[in-house]
Amino acid sequence: MVRSKRVFLTALTLFALVLCPLARAQDEPVVTLELPDEGPGEALGNWLYAELDGFRVRWNVLDVGGEQLEPVVAVTRSEPGRAGREVRAMRDLLREGGGIIYVVGPGDRHLRAARDFWGPTDVNLESADGGASSARWVEHPLTDGLEGIGAVTPEVNISGVGGSPLVRAGADTVAVAFDWGPLGRAVIIDEALLFDQLSTLSPRPSVRDSLMRAVKWASGREETTPAVQAPTAAPVGADDDERRDVAAPEHMVAALDLPTEGDEWPALRGALLEALKKAGLEIDQLRAEEGEPVITPVGLERAGLLVVGSGREQVHYTEPLAVARFFDRGGRMLFVSQARGPRQKRMIGFNQLLSQLRIAVSLGREGGQPELVPHPITEGLQATGEERVRDGAQIWTPTVDPMVRVRNRPVAATYQRGDGRLVIIDGELLLRHPRAERPWPVFREMLDRSIEWLLGEL
């Protein structure tokens, strides 16, 4: 009897020893390698499969309709011709709070595939300037203490709203981390950074640690503080000596770069024109031939106020510089964002025009009740408490002074540097909400007061 019990206990112990590792494996988060079975993609996948610790690593398990795994991170590459269902599966993973490590392969076909994949977001992918240069880490928790990289010949320049650069090569940014909060995380990498002539079967040694960190960060298991954050509750705009009063601009002319169609822009444009004329401003519509810049120093010579709406996917490379020069000379600017559905690409040019001021606006904010924030523009304004706004935009830069928040995200704000003044407003504040008979009066009044503040009358 005693012997039988001992045999039973021994068997039970052996069973437990086998079962415990299996149970731990079942608890480990899943990383799926959505990569090809040849070339650099295979080399990257083989190396990650062997090196990743603390994860269950699987090959191509998204959208297979078989094993019910729940990946937290997908590692993938810009494969031209990828099936639409696979793209949707990866976007769904990101939308549900997962992470993506996305490698952009070389050449125009890979660049187009990457643009197609990231099209619904505010990620910008452009061809690199070309030529080999020494790559360098940008200060970030994911790059802290890493060894030097060496020479890289970049293929793609990566940027976008909420992006924190990780690696630069010459004038190009070749690796960027994006943190969209509940919408997930992504790290986008130029493949030229990962492989060189001496490292073709696995990533070059100098970037291996960063890949490990990137996967852990994208999974949410390794928290870091991104370089670009939403503003905190307290206004952290310009220093007090920069918030000084300003005189009226030399010219009472408003130069306009506003859309005329789509996304309720006809109604929004009408509201802006009415407010500008009420303020006594002359209207000058900026125009240009195809391929030529719309906003130019010559076009702004007699302008006191520049009014821009989110209507263009592409801007000429000289336009952000023209905007910055205008602002630095004491120019006043009103930027209004408004884009819905597939026209989210409208935001690309809008953010490029603001890039020299290091200010960015992103879609994806949920609708809700707007909250007025103390500010010279909002002083004396009264909300009824019934105001609601639809899903829209938020401002992602901590150097602005918020005027209105929705779900604690700034949706209207100001920025001042010297005599230059800027107001940014989410267009949803100025449009009629589906549950209202007309636009909310408090925000139309805020628009009028914003123009007064820009003109030095507040």
Short mmCIF file of C-alpha atoms in Angstrom, two decimals:
data_model
loop_
_atom_site.label_atom_id
_atom_site.label_comp_id
_atom_site.label_asym_id
_atom_site.label_seq_id
_atom_site.Cartn_x
_atom_site.Cartn_y
_atom_site.Cartn_z
CA MET A 1 0.00 0.00 0.00
CA VAL A 2 2.83 2.36 0.96
CA ARG A 3 4.69 1.47 -2.26
CA SER A 4 1.58 2.15 -4.36
CA LYS A 5 1.17 5.58 -2.76
CA ARG A 6 4.85 6.42 -3.42
CA VAL A 7 4.50 5.42 -7.08
CA PHE A 8 1.40 7.57 -7.38
CA LEU A 9 3.12 10.61 -5.81
CA THR A 10 6.16 10.18 -8.04
CA ALA A 11 3.96 10.05 -11.15
CA LEU A 12 2.05 13.10 -9.96
CA THR A 13 5.28 15.04 -9.43
CA LEU A 14 6.58 14.14 -12.89
CA PHE A 15 3.26 15.16 -14.42
CA ALA A 16 3.43 18.49 -12.59
CA LEU A 17 6.99 19.10 -13.78
CA VAL A 18 5.83 18.60 -17.36
CA LEU A 19 2.63 20.55 -16.95
CA CYS A 20 4.08 23.65 -15.24
CA PRO A 21 6.26 24.73 -18.19
CA LEU A 22 3.30 24.16 -20.51
CA ALA A 23 1.11 26.32 -18.27
CA ARG A 24 3.74 29.06 -18.21
CA ALA A 25 4.01 28.87 -21.99
CA GLN A 26 0.25 29.23 -22.32
CA ASP A 27 0.46 32.41 -20.20
CA GLU A 28 3.24 33.94 -22.29
CA PRO A 29 2.12 36.63 -24.76
CA VAL A 30 2.23 35.70 -28.42
CA VAL A 31 4.46 37.39 -31.00
CA THR A 32 3.56 36.51 -34.56
CA LEU A 33 6.15 36.81 -37.31
CA GLU A 34 4.13 37.86 -40.35
CA LEU A 35 7.17 37.54 -42.59
CA PRO A 36 8.11 35.86 -45.89
CA ASP A 37 10.01 32.56 -45.96
CA GLU A 38 12.95 33.93 -47.91
CA GLY A 39 15.29 36.90 -48.05
CA PRO A 40 15.72 39.55 -45.33
CA GLY A 41 12.26 38.84 -43.92
CA GLU A 42 13.16 35.22 -43.28
CA ALA A 43 16.52 36.21 -41.78
CA LEU A 44 14.83 38.61 -39.38
CA GLY A 45 12.17 36.07 -38.46
CA ASN A 46 14.66 33.24 -37.84
CA TRP A 47 16.75 35.44 -35.58
CA LEU A 48 13.74 36.71 -33.59
CA TYR A 49 12.36 33.16 -33.27
CA ALA A 50 15.60 32.04 -31.66
CA GLU A 51 16.24 35.11 -29.50
CA LEU A 52 12.89 36.29 -28.13
CA ASP A 53 12.49 35.20 -24.54
CA GLY A 54 9.30 35.47 -22.50
CA PHE A 55 7.02 35.24 -25.56
CA ARG A 56 5.38 32.48 -27.52
CA VAL A 57 6.73 33.08 -31.01
CA ARG A 58 4.67 31.87 -33.97
CA TRP A 59 4.90 32.22 -37.74
CA ASN A 60 2.02 33.77 -39.71
CA VAL A 61 -0.87 33.01 -37.36
CA LEU A 62 -2.98 36.09 -38.10
CA ASP A 63 -6.12 35.39 -40.13
CA VAL A 64 -5.49 31.67 -40.57
CA GLY A 65 -8.82 30.62 -39.11
CA GLY A 66 -7.20 27.79 -37.18
CA GLU A 67 -5.39 27.97 -33.88
CA GLN A 68 -7.05 30.51 -31.62
CA LEU A 69 -4.02 32.52 -30.53
CA GLU A 70 -4.18 36.14 -29.46
CA PRO A 71 -0.96 37.86 -30.54
CA VAL A 72 0.04 41.03 -28.75
CA VAL A 73 2.73 41.95 -31.30
CA ALA A 74 3.13 41.33 -35.02
CA VAL A 75 6.51 41.70 -36.70
CA THR A 76 6.05 42.29 -40.40
CA ARG A 77 7.55 43.74 -43.56
CA SER A 78 6.22 45.86 -46.42
CA GLU A 79 5.40 43.01 -48.80
CA PRO A 80 3.93 44.28 -52.11
CA GLY A 81 0.75 42.46 -53.07
CA ARG A 82 -0.13 41.36 -49.54
CA ALA A 83 -3.71 40.08 -49.30
CA GLY A 84 -6.25 42.57 -48.03
CA ARG A 85 -7.45 40.22 -45.28
CA GLU A 86 -3.91 40.03 -43.87
CA VAL A 87 -3.64 43.82 -43.84
CA ARG A 88 -7.00 44.07 -42.07
CA ALA A 89 -5.94 41.48 -39.48
CA MET A 90 -2.82 43.47 -38.60
CA ARG A 91 -4.74 46.75 -38.46
CA ASP A 92 -7.29 45.08 -36.19
CA LEU A 93 -4.48 43.95 -33.90
CA LEU A 94 -3.24 47.54 -33.63
CA ARG A 95 -6.75 48.94 -33.20
CA GLU A 96 -7.35 46.56 -30.29
CA GLY A 97 -4.26 47.79 -28.44
CA GLY A 98 -1.61 45.44 -29.84
CA GLY A 99 1.76 46.35 -31.28
CA ILE A 100 3.42 46.19 -34.69
CA ILE A 101 7.10 46.17 -35.63
CA TYR A 102 7.01 47.22 -39.28
CA VAL A 103 10.07 46.98 -41.53
CA VAL A 104 10.05 48.99 -44.78
CA GLY A 105 11.89 47.17 -47.54
CA PRO A 106 13.90 48.82 -50.34
CA GLY A 107 12.56 50.35 -53.53
CA ASP A 108 9.43 52.08 -54.74
CA ARG A 109 7.21 49.00 -54.55
CA HIS A 110 7.93 48.53 -50.87
CA LEU A 111 7.44 52.23 -50.21
CA ARG A 112 4.03 52.13 -51.91
CA ALA A 113 3.06 49.03 -49.93
CA ALA A 114 4.08 50.72 -46.68
CA ARG A 115 2.12 53.86 -47.57
CA ASP A 116 -0.94 51.78 -48.37
CA PHE A 117 -0.69 50.00 -45.03
CA TRP A 118 -0.25 53.16 -42.98
CA GLY A 119 -2.59 55.27 -45.11
CA PRO A 120 -5.40 55.49 -42.49
CA THR A 121 -2.97 56.92 -39.91
CA ASP A 122 -0.93 60.09 -39.67
CA VAL A 123 2.33 58.28 -40.54
CA ASN A 124 4.35 59.84 -43.35
CA LEU A 125 6.76 57.79 -45.47
CA GLU A 126 8.96 59.51 -48.05
CA SER A 127 11.91 58.43 -50.17
CA ALA A 128 15.20 59.18 -48.44
CA ASP A 129 17.59 61.79 -49.75
CA GLY A 130 20.05 59.05 -50.70
CA GLY A 131 23.72 58.47 -49.99
CA ALA A 132 25.41 56.62 -47.15
CA SER A 133 25.78 58.36 -43.82
CA SER A 134 26.58 57.53 -40.23
CA ALA A 135 23.45 56.49 -38.34
CA ARG A 136 22.97 57.77 -34.81
CA TRP A 137 20.60 56.94 -31.99
CA VAL A 138 18.15 59.63 -30.90
CA GLU A 139 17.72 60.04 -27.15
CA HIS A 140 14.80 57.83 -26.07
CA PRO A 141 14.26 55.10 -23.45
CA LEU A 142 14.40 52.50 -26.23
CA THR A 143 17.86 53.64 -27.29
CA ASP A 144 19.48 54.39 -23.94
CA GLY A 145 23.02 53.02 -23.67
CA LEU A 146 23.14 51.31 -27.08
CA GLU A 147 26.40 51.04 -29.01
CA GLY A 148 27.10 52.97 -32.21
CA ILE A 149 25.39 51.77 -35.39
CA GLY A 150 27.73 52.57 -38.24
CA ALA A 151 27.07 53.53 -41.86
CA VAL A 152 23.57 53.26 -43.33
CA THR A 153 22.23 54.07 -46.79
CA PRO A 154 18.63 55.02 -45.96
CA GLU A 155 15.75 54.18 -48.27
CA VAL A 156 12.89 55.89 -46.41
CA ASN A 157 12.33 58.94 -44.22
CA ILE A 158 9.71 58.30 -41.52
CA SER A 159 7.66 60.89 -39.62
CA GLY A 160 4.18 61.41 -38.27
CA VAL A 161 1.96 62.66 -35.49
CA GLY A 162 2.90 61.25 -32.09
CA GLY A 163 6.12 59.75 -33.44
CA SER A 164 9.32 59.63 -31.40
CA PRO A 165 12.44 59.35 -33.61
CA LEU A 166 14.79 56.53 -32.65
CA VAL A 167 17.48 56.63 -35.35
CA ARG A 168 18.60 59.30 -37.80
CA ALA A 169 20.93 58.86 -40.75
CA GLY A 170 21.97 62.17 -42.26
CA ALA A 171 18.82 64.24 -42.69
CA ASP A 172 16.55 61.17 -42.66
CA THR A 173 14.76 59.53 -39.75
CA VAL A 174 14.96 55.78 -40.32
CA ALA A 175 13.30 54.40 -37.17
CA VAL A 176 10.35 55.88 -35.27
CA ALA A 177 8.24 54.72 -32.31
CA PHE A 178 4.52 55.59 -32.26
CA ASP A 179 2.39 55.34 -29.13
CA TRP A 180 -1.35 55.81 -29.75
CA GLY A 181 -2.40 54.84 -26.23
CA PRO A 182 -5.38 52.46 -26.32
CA LEU A 183 -5.01 52.18 -30.10
CA GLY A 184 -1.70 50.38 -29.75
CA ARG A 185 1.98 50.96 -30.46
CA ALA A 186 4.19 50.66 -33.51
CA VAL A 187 7.87 50.85 -34.37
CA ILE A 188 8.58 51.51 -38.06
CA ILE A 189 12.10 50.75 -39.29
CA ASP A 190 13.96 51.20 -42.56
CA GLU A 191 15.34 47.77 -43.50
CA ALA A 192 18.65 49.45 -44.40
CA LEU A 193 19.18 49.96 -40.68
CA LEU A 194 18.90 46.23 -39.89
CA PHE A 195 21.20 44.61 -42.46
CA ASP A 196 24.50 45.42 -44.13
CA GLN A 197 27.06 43.59 -46.27
CA LEU A 198 28.51 41.80 -43.23
CA SER A 199 25.15 40.94 -41.67
CA THR A 200 22.77 39.30 -44.12
CA LEU A 201 21.56 36.23 -42.20
CA SER A 202 20.73 38.16 -39.02
CA PRO A 203 20.43 41.83 -38.00
CA ARG A 204 23.67 43.73 -37.52
CA PRO A 205 24.86 43.38 -33.89
CA SER A 206 24.49 47.08 -33.08
CA VAL A 207 20.68 47.00 -33.54
CA ARG A 208 19.84 43.66 -31.93
CA ASP A 209 19.22 45.03 -28.45
CA SER A 210 16.99 47.74 -29.87
CA LEU A 211 14.86 45.11 -31.66
CA MET A 212 14.38 43.20 -28.41
CA ARG A 213 13.40 46.40 -26.62
CA ALA A 214 11.05 47.37 -29.44
CA VAL A 215 9.11 44.10 -29.26
CA LYS A 216 8.77 44.34 -25.48
CA TRP A 217 7.71 47.98 -25.71
CA ALA A 218 5.19 47.31 -28.47
CA SER A 219 3.68 44.54 -26.34
CA GLY A 220 3.14 46.96 -23.45
CA ARG A 221 5.40 44.90 -21.18
CA GLU A 222 8.12 47.55 -21.07
CA GLU A 223 6.81 51.01 -20.31
CA THR A 224 8.61 54.12 -21.48
CA THR A 225 7.75 57.78 -21.64
CA PRO A 226 7.36 58.77 -25.30
CA ALA A 227 9.07 61.92 -26.50
CA VAL A 228 5.73 63.30 -27.76
CA GLN A 229 2.89 63.38 -25.26
CA ALA A 230 -0.50 64.97 -24.87
CA PRO A 231 -0.32 68.13 -22.75
CA THR A 232 -0.78 67.75 -19.02
CA ALA A 233 -3.64 69.32 -17.11
CA ALA A 234 -1.80 72.56 -16.38
CA PRO A 235 -1.12 74.96 -19.27
CA VAL A 236 2.53 74.76 -20.24
CA GLY A 237 2.70 77.17 -23.13
CA ALA A 238 5.16 79.95 -23.75
CA ASP A 239 7.02 81.55 -20.88
CA ASP A 240 5.33 84.49 -19.18
CA ASP A 241 7.58 86.97 -20.97
CA GLU A 242 6.40 85.50 -24.27
CA ARG A 243 2.71 86.02 -23.41
CA ARG A 244 3.05 89.76 -23.71
CA ASP A 245 0.53 91.94 -25.47
CA VAL A 246 1.03 92.53 -29.17
CA ALA A 247 0.00 95.29 -31.51
CA ALA A 248 -2.27 94.81 -34.49
CA PRO A 249 -0.55 93.37 -37.58
CA GLU A 250 0.69 95.81 -40.19
CA HIS A 251 -1.80 94.53 -42.78
CA MET A 252 -5.43 93.72 -42.00
CA VAL A 253 -5.49 91.02 -44.68
CA ALA A 254 -6.30 87.33 -44.12
CA ALA A 255 -4.57 84.98 -46.56
CA LEU A 256 -6.63 81.78 -46.93
CA ASP A 257 -5.63 78.18 -47.68
CA LEU A 258 -8.98 76.49 -47.00
CA PRO A 259 -10.69 73.47 -48.60
CA THR A 260 -13.86 74.08 -50.58
CA GLU A 261 -15.37 70.57 -50.53
CA GLY A 262 -15.76 67.43 -48.45
CA ASP A 263 -15.87 66.83 -44.69
CA GLU A 264 -18.43 69.65 -44.20
CA TRP A 265 -15.83 72.17 -45.29
CA PRO A 266 -18.36 74.35 -47.17
CA ALA A 267 -20.17 75.06 -43.87
CA LEU A 268 -16.93 75.44 -41.94
CA ARG A 269 -15.43 77.70 -44.58
CA GLY A 270 -18.55 79.88 -44.47
CA ALA A 271 -18.28 80.23 -40.69
CA LEU A 272 -14.62 81.24 -40.92
CA LEU A 273 -15.22 83.78 -43.68
CA GLU A 274 -18.07 85.32 -41.68
CA ALA A 275 -15.88 85.67 -38.59
CA LEU A 276 -12.97 87.13 -40.55
CA LYS A 277 -15.16 89.73 -42.26
CA LYS A 278 -16.79 90.60 -38.92
CA ALA A 279 -13.29 91.40 -37.64
CA GLY A 280 -12.77 93.82 -40.54
CA LEU A 281 -10.25 91.71 -42.42
CA GLU A 282 -9.79 91.76 -46.17
CA ILE A 283 -9.80 88.26 -47.71
CA ASP A 284 -7.03 87.04 -50.00
CA GLN A 285 -7.45 83.50 -51.37
CA LEU A 286 -4.05 81.85 -51.95
CA ARG A 287 -3.76 79.96 -55.23
CA ALA A 288 -1.00 78.21 -57.16
CA GLU A 289 -0.39 76.18 -60.30
CA GLU A 290 -0.24 72.40 -59.91
CA GLY A 291 3.05 71.33 -58.34
CA GLU A 292 3.84 74.85 -57.16
CA PRO A 293 3.73 75.98 -53.50
CA VAL A 294 0.49 77.58 -52.30
CA ILE A 295 1.95 79.38 -49.30
CA THR A 296 4.95 81.50 -50.28
CA PRO A 297 6.80 84.51 -48.82
CA VAL A 298 5.55 86.59 -51.74
CA GLY A 299 1.95 85.52 -51.13
CA LEU A 300 2.26 86.48 -47.47
CA GLU A 301 3.88 89.89 -48.01
CA ARG A 302 0.64 91.81 -47.47
CA ALA A 303 -0.98 89.30 -45.09
CA GLY A 304 -1.46 89.97 -41.40
CA LEU A 305 -3.22 86.66 -40.75
CA LEU A 306 -2.72 83.24 -42.37
CA VAL A 307 -5.76 80.92 -42.18
CA VAL A 308 -5.16 77.24 -42.98
CA GLY A 309 -7.56 74.30 -43.09
CA SER A 310 -6.66 70.60 -43.25
CA GLY A 311 -7.31 70.09 -46.92
CA ARG A 312 -4.12 68.92 -48.60
CA GLU A 313 -2.34 65.57 -48.52
CA GLN A 314 0.88 67.04 -49.88
CA VAL A 315 2.56 70.38 -49.51
CA HIS A 316 5.61 71.74 -51.26
CA TYR A 317 8.77 71.36 -49.20
CA THR A 318 9.20 75.16 -49.08
CA GLU A 319 5.80 75.84 -47.49
CA PRO A 320 6.60 74.84 -43.87
CA LEU A 321 9.60 77.18 -44.06
CA ALA A 322 7.41 80.01 -45.37
CA VAL A 323 4.95 79.42 -42.51
CA ALA A 324 7.75 79.46 -39.92
CA ARG A 325 9.29 82.67 -41.33
CA PHE A 326 5.90 84.38 -41.35
CA PHE A 327 5.34 83.40 -37.70
CA ASP A 328 8.84 84.45 -36.61
CA ARG A 329 8.29 87.89 -38.16
CA GLY A 330 5.28 88.37 -35.90
CA GLY A 331 2.66 86.89 -38.22
CA ARG A 332 -0.67 85.64 -36.85
CA MET A 333 -2.06 82.24 -37.86
CA LEU A 334 -5.38 80.41 -37.49
CA PHE A 335 -5.18 76.66 -38.20
CA VAL A 336 -8.45 74.68 -38.32
CA SER A 337 -8.41 70.87 -38.60
CA GLN A 338 -11.31 68.90 -40.03
CA ALA A 339 -11.18 65.47 -41.70
CA ARG A 340 -13.32 62.37 -41.56
CA GLY A 341 -13.18 58.78 -42.77
CA PRO A 342 -10.96 58.05 -45.76
CA ARG A 343 -9.95 61.71 -46.01
CA GLN A 344 -7.72 61.43 -42.99
CA LYS A 345 -4.84 61.97 -45.40
CA ARG A 346 -5.89 65.62 -45.40
CA MET A 347 -4.08 65.87 -42.08
CA ILE A 348 -0.69 65.04 -43.59
CA GLY A 349 -0.12 68.41 -45.26
CA PHE A 350 -1.71 70.22 -42.31
CA ASN A 351 0.88 68.78 -39.92
CA GLN A 352 3.74 69.35 -42.33
CA LEU A 353 2.89 73.04 -42.40
CA LEU A 354 3.12 73.09 -38.58
CA SER A 355 6.27 70.96 -38.40
CA GLN A 356 8.73 73.85 -38.06
CA LEU A 357 6.84 74.99 -34.95
CA ARG A 358 6.99 71.45 -33.50
CA ILE A 359 3.23 71.32 -33.16
CA ALA A 360 1.11 68.39 -34.37
CA VAL A 361 -2.59 67.58 -34.58
CA SER A 362 -3.91 64.03 -34.72
CA LEU A 363 -7.28 62.47 -35.46
CA GLY A 364 -8.68 59.66 -33.35
CA ARG A 365 -10.08 61.61 -30.41
CA GLU A 366 -13.40 60.27 -29.17
CA GLY A 367 -16.41 62.56 -28.98
CA GLY A 368 -17.72 63.93 -25.73
CA GLN A 369 -18.48 67.01 -23.68
CA PRO A 370 -16.09 69.93 -24.24
CA GLU A 371 -14.59 71.70 -21.23
CA LEU A 372 -13.53 75.35 -21.34
CA VAL A 373 -10.06 76.02 -19.93
CA PRO A 374 -9.12 79.40 -18.36
CA HIS A 375 -7.51 81.56 -21.05
CA PRO A 376 -7.82 85.20 -22.18
CA ILE A 377 -9.90 84.00 -25.13
CA THR A 378 -12.33 81.92 -23.05
CA GLU A 379 -12.67 84.50 -20.25
CA GLY A 380 -16.35 85.33 -19.85
CA LEU A 381 -17.57 82.57 -22.15
CA GLN A 382 -20.40 80.47 -20.72
CA ALA A 383 -21.17 76.88 -21.74
CA THR A 384 -24.65 75.48 -21.07
CA GLY A 385 -23.45 71.98 -20.22
CA GLU A 386 -25.41 70.55 -23.13
CA GLU A 387 -22.57 70.97 -25.63
CA ARG A 388 -21.24 67.82 -27.25
CA VAL A 389 -18.76 67.34 -30.10
CA ARG A 390 -18.23 64.43 -32.44
CA ASP A 391 -15.05 62.38 -32.77
CA GLY A 392 -12.30 64.63 -34.03
CA ALA A 393 -8.77 65.92 -33.52
CA GLN A 394 -6.47 66.55 -30.58
CA ILE A 395 -3.32 68.62 -30.22
CA TRP A 396 -0.23 66.61 -29.28
CA THR A 397 2.27 69.27 -28.26
CA PRO A 398 2.98 70.35 -24.66
CA THR A 399 4.07 73.87 -25.67
CA VAL A 400 0.55 75.13 -26.34
CA ASP A 401 -1.97 76.79 -24.01
CA PRO A 402 -5.26 74.83 -24.18
CA MET A 403 -8.59 76.66 -24.47
CA VAL A 404 -10.91 73.66 -24.76
CA ARG A 405 -10.50 70.00 -23.83
CA VAL A 406 -12.56 66.93 -24.69
CA ARG A 407 -11.84 63.82 -22.63
CA ASN A 408 -8.85 65.73 -21.24
CA ARG A 409 -7.39 66.15 -24.75
CA PRO A 410 -6.75 69.72 -26.03
CA VAL A 411 -8.97 70.45 -29.03
CA ALA A 412 -8.43 74.21 -29.19
CA ALA A 413 -5.23 75.95 -28.12
CA THR A 414 -2.92 78.89 -28.65
CA TYR A 415 0.81 79.38 -28.99
CA GLN A 416 2.83 82.59 -28.84
CA ARG A 417 6.49 83.27 -29.49
CA GLY A 418 7.57 86.88 -29.63
CA ASP A 419 4.90 88.76 -31.58
CA GLY A 420 3.90 85.62 -33.49
CA ARG A 421 0.57 84.15 -32.44
CA LEU A 422 -1.15 80.91 -33.44
CA VAL A 423 -4.63 79.53 -32.73
CA ILE A 424 -5.47 75.88 -33.52
CA ILE A 425 -9.11 74.73 -33.42
CA ASP A 426 -10.69 71.36 -34.10
CA GLY A 427 -13.35 72.13 -36.69
CA GLU A 428 -15.86 69.88 -34.94
CA LEU A 429 -16.27 72.60 -32.30
CA LEU A 430 -17.58 74.98 -34.96
CA LEU A 431 -19.94 72.58 -36.75
CA ARG A 432 -23.46 71.54 -35.86
CA HIS A 433 -23.63 68.43 -33.71
CA PRO A 434 -26.21 65.82 -34.88
CA ARG A 435 -28.15 66.36 -31.63
CA ALA A 436 -28.26 70.15 -31.99
CA GLU A 437 -30.31 72.43 -34.23
CA ARG A 438 -27.37 74.74 -34.92
CA PRO A 439 -23.66 75.08 -34.07
CA TRP A 440 -22.96 75.68 -30.39
CA PRO A 441 -22.97 79.49 -29.88
CA VAL A 442 -20.20 79.41 -27.26
CA PHE A 443 -17.67 78.08 -29.78
CA ARG A 444 -18.68 80.46 -32.54
CA GLU A 445 -18.08 83.24 -29.99
CA MET A 446 -14.76 81.63 -29.12
CA LEU A 447 -13.82 81.83 -32.80
CA ASP A 448 -14.59 85.56 -32.86
CA ARG A 449 -12.53 86.11 -29.72
CA SER A 450 -9.70 83.99 -31.15
CA ILE A 451 -9.43 86.34 -34.12
CA GLU A 452 -9.50 89.33 -31.77
CA TRP A 453 -6.64 87.76 -29.76
CA LEU A 454 -4.66 87.15 -32.95
CA LEU A 455 -5.12 90.79 -33.94
CA GLY A 456 -3.92 92.04 -30.55
CA GLU A 457 -7.35 93.22 -29.42
CA LEU A 458 -7.49 90.93 -26.34
#
